[in-house]
PDB file of C-alpha atoms in Angstrom:
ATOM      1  CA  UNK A   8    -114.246  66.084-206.677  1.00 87.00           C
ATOM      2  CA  UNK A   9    -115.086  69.170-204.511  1.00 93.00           C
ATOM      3  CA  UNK A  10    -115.358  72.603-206.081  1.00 94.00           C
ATOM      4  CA  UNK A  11    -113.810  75.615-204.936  1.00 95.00           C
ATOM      5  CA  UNK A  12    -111.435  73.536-203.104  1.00 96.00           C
ATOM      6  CA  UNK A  13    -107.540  72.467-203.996  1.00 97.00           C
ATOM      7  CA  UNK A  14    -105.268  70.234-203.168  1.00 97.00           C
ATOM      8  CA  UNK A  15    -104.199  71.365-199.876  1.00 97.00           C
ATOM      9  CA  UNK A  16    -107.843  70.985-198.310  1.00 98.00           C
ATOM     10  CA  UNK A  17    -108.022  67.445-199.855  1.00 98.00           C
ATOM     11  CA  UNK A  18    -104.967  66.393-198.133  1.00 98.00           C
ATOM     12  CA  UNK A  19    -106.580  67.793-194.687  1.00 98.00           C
ATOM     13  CA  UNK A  20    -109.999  65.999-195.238  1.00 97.00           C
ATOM     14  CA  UNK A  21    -108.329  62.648-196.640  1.00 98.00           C
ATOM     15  CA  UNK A  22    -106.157  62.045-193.463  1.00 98.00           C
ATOM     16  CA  UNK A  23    -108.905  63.577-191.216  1.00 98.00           C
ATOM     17  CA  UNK A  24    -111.595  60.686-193.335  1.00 98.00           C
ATOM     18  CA  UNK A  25    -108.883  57.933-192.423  1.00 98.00           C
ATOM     19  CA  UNK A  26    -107.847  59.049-189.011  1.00 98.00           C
ATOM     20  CA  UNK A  27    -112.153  58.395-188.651  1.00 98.00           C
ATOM     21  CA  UNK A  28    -112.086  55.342-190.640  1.00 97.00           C
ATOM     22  CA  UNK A  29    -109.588  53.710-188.205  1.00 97.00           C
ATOM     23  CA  UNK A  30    -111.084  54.748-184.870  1.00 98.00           C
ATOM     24  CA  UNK A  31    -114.708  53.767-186.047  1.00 98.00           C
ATOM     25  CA  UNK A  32    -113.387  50.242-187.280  1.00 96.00           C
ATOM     26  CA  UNK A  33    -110.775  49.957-184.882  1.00 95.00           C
ATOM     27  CA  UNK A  34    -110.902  52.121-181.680  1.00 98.00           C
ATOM     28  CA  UNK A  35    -108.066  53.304-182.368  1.00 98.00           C
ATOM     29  CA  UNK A  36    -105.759  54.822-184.929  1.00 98.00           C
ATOM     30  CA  UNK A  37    -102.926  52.414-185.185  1.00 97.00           C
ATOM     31  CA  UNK A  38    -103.117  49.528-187.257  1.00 96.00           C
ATOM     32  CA  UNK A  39    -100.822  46.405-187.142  1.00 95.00           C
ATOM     33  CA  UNK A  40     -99.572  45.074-190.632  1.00 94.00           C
ATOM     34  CA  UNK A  41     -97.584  42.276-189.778  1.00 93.00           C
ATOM     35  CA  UNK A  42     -94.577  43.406-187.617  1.00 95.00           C
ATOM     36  CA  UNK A  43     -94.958  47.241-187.954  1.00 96.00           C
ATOM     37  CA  UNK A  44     -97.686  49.556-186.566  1.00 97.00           C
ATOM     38  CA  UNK A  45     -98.567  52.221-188.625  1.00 98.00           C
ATOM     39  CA  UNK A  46    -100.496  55.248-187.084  1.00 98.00           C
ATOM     40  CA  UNK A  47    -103.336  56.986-188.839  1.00 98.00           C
ATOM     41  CA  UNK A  48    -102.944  59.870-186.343  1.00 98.00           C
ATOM     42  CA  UNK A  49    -103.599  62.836-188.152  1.00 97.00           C
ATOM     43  CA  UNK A  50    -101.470  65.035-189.134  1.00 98.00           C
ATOM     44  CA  UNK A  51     -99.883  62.923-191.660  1.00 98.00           C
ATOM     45  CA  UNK A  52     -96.238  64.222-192.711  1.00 98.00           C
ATOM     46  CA  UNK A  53     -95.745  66.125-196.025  1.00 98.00           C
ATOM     47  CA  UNK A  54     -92.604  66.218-198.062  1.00 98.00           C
ATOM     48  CA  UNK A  55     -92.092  67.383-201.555  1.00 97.00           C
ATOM     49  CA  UNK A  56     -91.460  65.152-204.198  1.00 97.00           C
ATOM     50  CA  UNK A  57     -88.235  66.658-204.872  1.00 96.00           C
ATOM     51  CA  UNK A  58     -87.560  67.075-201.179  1.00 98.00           C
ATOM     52  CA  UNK A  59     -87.858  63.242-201.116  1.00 98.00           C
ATOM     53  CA  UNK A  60     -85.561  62.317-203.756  1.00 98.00           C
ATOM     54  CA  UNK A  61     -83.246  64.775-202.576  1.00 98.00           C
ATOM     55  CA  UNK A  62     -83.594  62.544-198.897  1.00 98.00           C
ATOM     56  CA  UNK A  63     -83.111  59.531-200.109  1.00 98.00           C
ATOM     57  CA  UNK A  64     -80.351  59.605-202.744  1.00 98.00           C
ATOM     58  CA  UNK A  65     -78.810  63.278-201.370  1.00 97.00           C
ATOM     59  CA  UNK A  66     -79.220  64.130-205.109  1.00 98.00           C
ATOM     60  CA  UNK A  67     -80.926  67.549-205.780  1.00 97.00           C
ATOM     61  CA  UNK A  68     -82.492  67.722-209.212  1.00 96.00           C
ATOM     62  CA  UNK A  69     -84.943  70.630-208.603  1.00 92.00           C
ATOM     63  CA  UNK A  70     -83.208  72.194-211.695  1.00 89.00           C
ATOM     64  CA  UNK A  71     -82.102  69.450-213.793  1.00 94.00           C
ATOM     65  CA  UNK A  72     -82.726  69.123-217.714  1.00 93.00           C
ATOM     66  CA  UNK A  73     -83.602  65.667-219.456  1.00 92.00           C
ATOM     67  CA  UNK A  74     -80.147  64.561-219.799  1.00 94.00           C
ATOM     68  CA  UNK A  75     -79.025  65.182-216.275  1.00 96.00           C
ATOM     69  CA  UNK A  76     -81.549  62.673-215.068  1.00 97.00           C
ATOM     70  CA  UNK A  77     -80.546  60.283-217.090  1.00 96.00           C
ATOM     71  CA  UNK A  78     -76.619  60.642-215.409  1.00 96.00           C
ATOM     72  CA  UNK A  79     -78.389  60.874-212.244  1.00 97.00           C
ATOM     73  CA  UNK A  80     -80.242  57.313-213.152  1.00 97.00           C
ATOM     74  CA  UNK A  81     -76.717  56.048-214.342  1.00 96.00           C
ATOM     75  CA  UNK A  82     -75.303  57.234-211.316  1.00 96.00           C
ATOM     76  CA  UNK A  83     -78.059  55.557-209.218  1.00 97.00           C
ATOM     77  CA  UNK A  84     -77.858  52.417-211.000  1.00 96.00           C
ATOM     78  CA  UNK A  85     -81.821  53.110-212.350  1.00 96.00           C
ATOM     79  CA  UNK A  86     -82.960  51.344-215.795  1.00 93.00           C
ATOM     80  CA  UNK A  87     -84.020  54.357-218.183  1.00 91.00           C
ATOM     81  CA  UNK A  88     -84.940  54.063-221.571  1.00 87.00           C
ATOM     82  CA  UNK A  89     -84.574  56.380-224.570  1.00 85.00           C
ATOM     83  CA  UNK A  90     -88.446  56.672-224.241  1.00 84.00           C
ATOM     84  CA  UNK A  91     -88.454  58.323-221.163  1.00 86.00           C
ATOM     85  CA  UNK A  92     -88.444  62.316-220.682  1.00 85.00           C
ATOM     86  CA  UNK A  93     -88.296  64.227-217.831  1.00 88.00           C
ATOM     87  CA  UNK A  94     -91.179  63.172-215.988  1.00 88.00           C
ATOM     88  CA  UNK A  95     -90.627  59.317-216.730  1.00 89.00           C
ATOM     89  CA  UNK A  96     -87.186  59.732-215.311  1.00 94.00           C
ATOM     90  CA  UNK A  97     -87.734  61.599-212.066  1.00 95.00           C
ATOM     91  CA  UNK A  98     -90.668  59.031-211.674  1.00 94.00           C
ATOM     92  CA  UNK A  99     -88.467  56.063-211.712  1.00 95.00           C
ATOM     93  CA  UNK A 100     -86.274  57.695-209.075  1.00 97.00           C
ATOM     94  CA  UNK A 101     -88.421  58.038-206.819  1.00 97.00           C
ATOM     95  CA  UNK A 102     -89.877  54.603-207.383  1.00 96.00           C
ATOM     96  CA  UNK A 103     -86.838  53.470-206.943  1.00 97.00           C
ATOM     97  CA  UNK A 104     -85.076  55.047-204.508  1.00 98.00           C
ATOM     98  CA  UNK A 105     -88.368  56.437-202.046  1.00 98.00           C
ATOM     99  CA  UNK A 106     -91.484  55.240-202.303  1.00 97.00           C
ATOM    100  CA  UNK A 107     -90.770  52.229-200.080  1.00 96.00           C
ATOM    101  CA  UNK A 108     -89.051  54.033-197.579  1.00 97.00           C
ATOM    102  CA  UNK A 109     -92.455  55.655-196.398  1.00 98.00           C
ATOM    103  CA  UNK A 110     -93.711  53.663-193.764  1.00 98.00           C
ATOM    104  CA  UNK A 111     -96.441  56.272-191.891  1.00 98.00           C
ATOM    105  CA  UNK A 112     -98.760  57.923-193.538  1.00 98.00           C
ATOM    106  CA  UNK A 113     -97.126  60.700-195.545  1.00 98.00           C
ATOM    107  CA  UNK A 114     -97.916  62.634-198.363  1.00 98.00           C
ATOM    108  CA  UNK A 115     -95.780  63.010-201.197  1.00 98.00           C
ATOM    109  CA  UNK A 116     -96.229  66.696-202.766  1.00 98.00           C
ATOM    110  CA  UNK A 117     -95.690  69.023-206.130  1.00 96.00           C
ATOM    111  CA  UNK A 118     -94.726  66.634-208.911  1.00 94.00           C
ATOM    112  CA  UNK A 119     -92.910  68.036-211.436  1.00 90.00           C
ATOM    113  CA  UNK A 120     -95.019  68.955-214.360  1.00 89.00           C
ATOM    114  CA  UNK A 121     -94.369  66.699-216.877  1.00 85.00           C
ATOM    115  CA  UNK A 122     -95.731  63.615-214.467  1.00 87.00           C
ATOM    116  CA  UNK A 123     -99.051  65.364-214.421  1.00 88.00           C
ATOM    117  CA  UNK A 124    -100.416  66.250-217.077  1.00 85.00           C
ATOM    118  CA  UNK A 125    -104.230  67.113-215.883  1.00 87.00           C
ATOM    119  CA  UNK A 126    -103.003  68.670-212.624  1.00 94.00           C
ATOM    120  CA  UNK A 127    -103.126  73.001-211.744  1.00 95.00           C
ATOM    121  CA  UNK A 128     -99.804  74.539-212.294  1.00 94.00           C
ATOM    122  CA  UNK A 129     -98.005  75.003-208.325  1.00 96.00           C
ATOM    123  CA  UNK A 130     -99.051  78.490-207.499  1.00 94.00           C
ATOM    124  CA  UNK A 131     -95.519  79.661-206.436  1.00 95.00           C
ATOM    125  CA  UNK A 132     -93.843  77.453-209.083  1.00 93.00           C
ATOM    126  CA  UNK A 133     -94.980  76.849-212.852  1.00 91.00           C
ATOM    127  CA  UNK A 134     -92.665  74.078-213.157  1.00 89.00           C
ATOM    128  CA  UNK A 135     -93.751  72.055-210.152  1.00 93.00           C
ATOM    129  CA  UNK A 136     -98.123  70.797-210.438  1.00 95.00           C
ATOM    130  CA  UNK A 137    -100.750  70.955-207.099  1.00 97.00           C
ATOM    131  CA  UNK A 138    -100.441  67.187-206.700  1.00 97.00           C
ATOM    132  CA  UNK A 139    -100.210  64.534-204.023  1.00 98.00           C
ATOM    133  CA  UNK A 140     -99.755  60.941-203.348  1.00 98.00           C
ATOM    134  CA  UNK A 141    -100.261  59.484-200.124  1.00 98.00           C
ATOM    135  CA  UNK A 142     -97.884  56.585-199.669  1.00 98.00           C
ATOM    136  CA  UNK A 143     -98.259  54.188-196.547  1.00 98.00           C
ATOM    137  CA  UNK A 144     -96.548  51.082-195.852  1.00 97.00           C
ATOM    138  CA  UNK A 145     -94.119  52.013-199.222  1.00 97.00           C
ATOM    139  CA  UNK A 146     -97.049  52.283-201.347  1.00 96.00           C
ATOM    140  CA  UNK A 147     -99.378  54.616-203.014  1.00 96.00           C
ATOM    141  CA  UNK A 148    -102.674  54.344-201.169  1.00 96.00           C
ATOM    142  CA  UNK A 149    -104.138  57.507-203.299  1.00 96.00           C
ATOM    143  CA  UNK A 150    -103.379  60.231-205.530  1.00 96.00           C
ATOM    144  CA  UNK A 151    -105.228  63.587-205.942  1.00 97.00           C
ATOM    145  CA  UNK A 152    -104.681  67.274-206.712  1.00 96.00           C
ATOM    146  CA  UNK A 153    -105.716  70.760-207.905  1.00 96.00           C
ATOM    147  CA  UNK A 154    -107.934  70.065-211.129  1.00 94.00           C
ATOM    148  CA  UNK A 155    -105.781  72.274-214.101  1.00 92.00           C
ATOM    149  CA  UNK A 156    -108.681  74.538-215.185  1.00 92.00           C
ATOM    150  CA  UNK A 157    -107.080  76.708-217.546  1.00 92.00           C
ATOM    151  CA  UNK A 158    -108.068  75.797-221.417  1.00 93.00           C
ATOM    152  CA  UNK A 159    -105.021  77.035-222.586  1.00 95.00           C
ATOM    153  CA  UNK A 160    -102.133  75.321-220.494  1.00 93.00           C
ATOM    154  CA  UNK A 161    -104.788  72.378-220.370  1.00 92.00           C
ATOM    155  CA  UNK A 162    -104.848  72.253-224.612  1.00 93.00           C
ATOM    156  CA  UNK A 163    -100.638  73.007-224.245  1.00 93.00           C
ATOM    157  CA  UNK A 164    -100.218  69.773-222.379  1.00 89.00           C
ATOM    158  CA  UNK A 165    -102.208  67.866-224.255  1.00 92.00           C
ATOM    159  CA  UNK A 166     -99.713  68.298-227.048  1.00 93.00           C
ATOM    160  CA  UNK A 167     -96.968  67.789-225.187  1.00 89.00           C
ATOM    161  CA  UNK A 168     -98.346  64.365-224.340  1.00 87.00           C
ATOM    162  CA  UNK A 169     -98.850  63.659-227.745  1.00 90.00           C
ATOM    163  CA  UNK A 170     -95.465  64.409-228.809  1.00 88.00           C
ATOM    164  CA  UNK A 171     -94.227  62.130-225.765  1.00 84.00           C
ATOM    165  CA  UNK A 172     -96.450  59.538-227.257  1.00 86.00           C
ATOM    166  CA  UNK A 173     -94.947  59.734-230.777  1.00 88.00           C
ATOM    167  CA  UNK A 174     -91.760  59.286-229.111  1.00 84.00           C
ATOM    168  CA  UNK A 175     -92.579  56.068-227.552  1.00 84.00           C
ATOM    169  CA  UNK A 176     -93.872  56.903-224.431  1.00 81.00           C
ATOM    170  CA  UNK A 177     -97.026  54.273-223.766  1.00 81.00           C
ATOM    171  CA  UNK A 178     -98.614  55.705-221.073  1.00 81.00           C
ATOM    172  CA  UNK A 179     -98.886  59.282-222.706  1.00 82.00           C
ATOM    173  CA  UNK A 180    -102.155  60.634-223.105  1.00 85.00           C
ATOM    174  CA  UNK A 181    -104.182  61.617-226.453  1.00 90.00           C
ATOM    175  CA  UNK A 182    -104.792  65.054-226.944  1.00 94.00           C
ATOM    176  CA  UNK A 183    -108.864  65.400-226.228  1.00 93.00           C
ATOM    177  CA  UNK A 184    -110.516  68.549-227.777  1.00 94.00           C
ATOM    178  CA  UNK A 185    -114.032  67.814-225.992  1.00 95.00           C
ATOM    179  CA  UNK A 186    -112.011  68.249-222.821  1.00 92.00           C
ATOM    180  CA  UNK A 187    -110.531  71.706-223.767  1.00 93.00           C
ATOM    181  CA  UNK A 188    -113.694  73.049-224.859  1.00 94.00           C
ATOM    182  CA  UNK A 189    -115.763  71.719-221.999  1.00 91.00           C
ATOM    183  CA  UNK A 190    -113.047  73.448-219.920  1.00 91.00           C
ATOM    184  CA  UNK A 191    -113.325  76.850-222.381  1.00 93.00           C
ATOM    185  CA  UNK A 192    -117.052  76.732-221.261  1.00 93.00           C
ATOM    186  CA  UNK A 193    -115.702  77.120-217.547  1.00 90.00           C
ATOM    187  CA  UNK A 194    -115.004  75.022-214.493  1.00 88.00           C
ATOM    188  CA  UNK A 195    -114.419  75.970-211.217  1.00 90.00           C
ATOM    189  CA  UNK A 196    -111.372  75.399-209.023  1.00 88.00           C
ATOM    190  CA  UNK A 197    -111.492  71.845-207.882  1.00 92.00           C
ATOM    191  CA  UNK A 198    -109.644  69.522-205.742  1.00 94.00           C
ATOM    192  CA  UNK A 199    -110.271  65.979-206.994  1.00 88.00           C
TER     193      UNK A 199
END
């Protein structure tokens, strides 16, 4: 966690630390994982998360509701259950249909706001969150953002995840009141 920071300067210093990593350990900054050479070469690639379903399926959902994801998952041949809102679905998507696709370094940017539920509202875009994942070699190799330091929105979502929780959701979060108070008391903008 670094204060006074968001996500944007943690995606510079986290390919910067690995581009370092790699020519310290290696000399250089490719690295050989079985048949394909991947290149820690900074600057790493950024693409929306939207951008990247949109990419890989040529499906736009940037203003879908609930039940159009779930024709877009019939559509796409994607399991979805009746437990899973908004977030859920557009998560399984792009499980599905991206995530292994990225082979480089790239980071995957502003997640829709039900997926992240501790993360700052996008500053251009309420419905969109300051988020990242950087996914090499079609996986995740880290996730960070702008730290949501607003009380309010922070004690909104809370609910929200409990009410996904009632409705079956098992990896919805419990609302936490010492949370929203310590954040009444004040934190500063982070990147964490």
């Amino acid at each position: 966690y670094v204060s006074y920071k968001d996500y944007n300067w943690m995606m510079d210093y986290t390919e910067k630390m690995l581009e370092k990593i790699c020519l310290d350990v290696n000399g250089t900054t490719e690295v050989k994982v079985n048949e394909t050479t991947i290149s820690f070469k900074a600057p790493f690639k950024r693409v929306t998360m939207i951008d990247a379903i949109k990419d890989f399926t040529g499906i736009d959902i940037s203003n879908m509701d609930e039940n159009a994801l779930r024709d877009v998952c019939k559509q796409l041949d994607i399991d979805a259950d009746e437990t899973m809102g908004k977030g859920k679905l557009i998560d399984e998507i792009f499980g599905e249909k991206c995530e292994g696709n990225y082979i480089q370094p790239t980071f995957i940017t502003d997640y829709p706001i039900e997926m992240s539920p501790l993360c700052k509202r996008h500053r251009s875009n309420p419905e969109l969150t300051e988020r990242f994942e950087l996914m090499v070699n079609g996986k995740e190799l880290c996730n960070a953002y702008s730290e949501l330091n607003d009380a309010q929105d922070q004690a909104e979502r809370f609910q929200a995840q409990v009410a996904d929780k009632d409705a079956g959701d098992d990896e919805a979060m419990h609302y936490d009141a010492d949370f929203v108070r310590a954040l009444e008391y004040g934190m500063p903008p982070t990147a964490g």
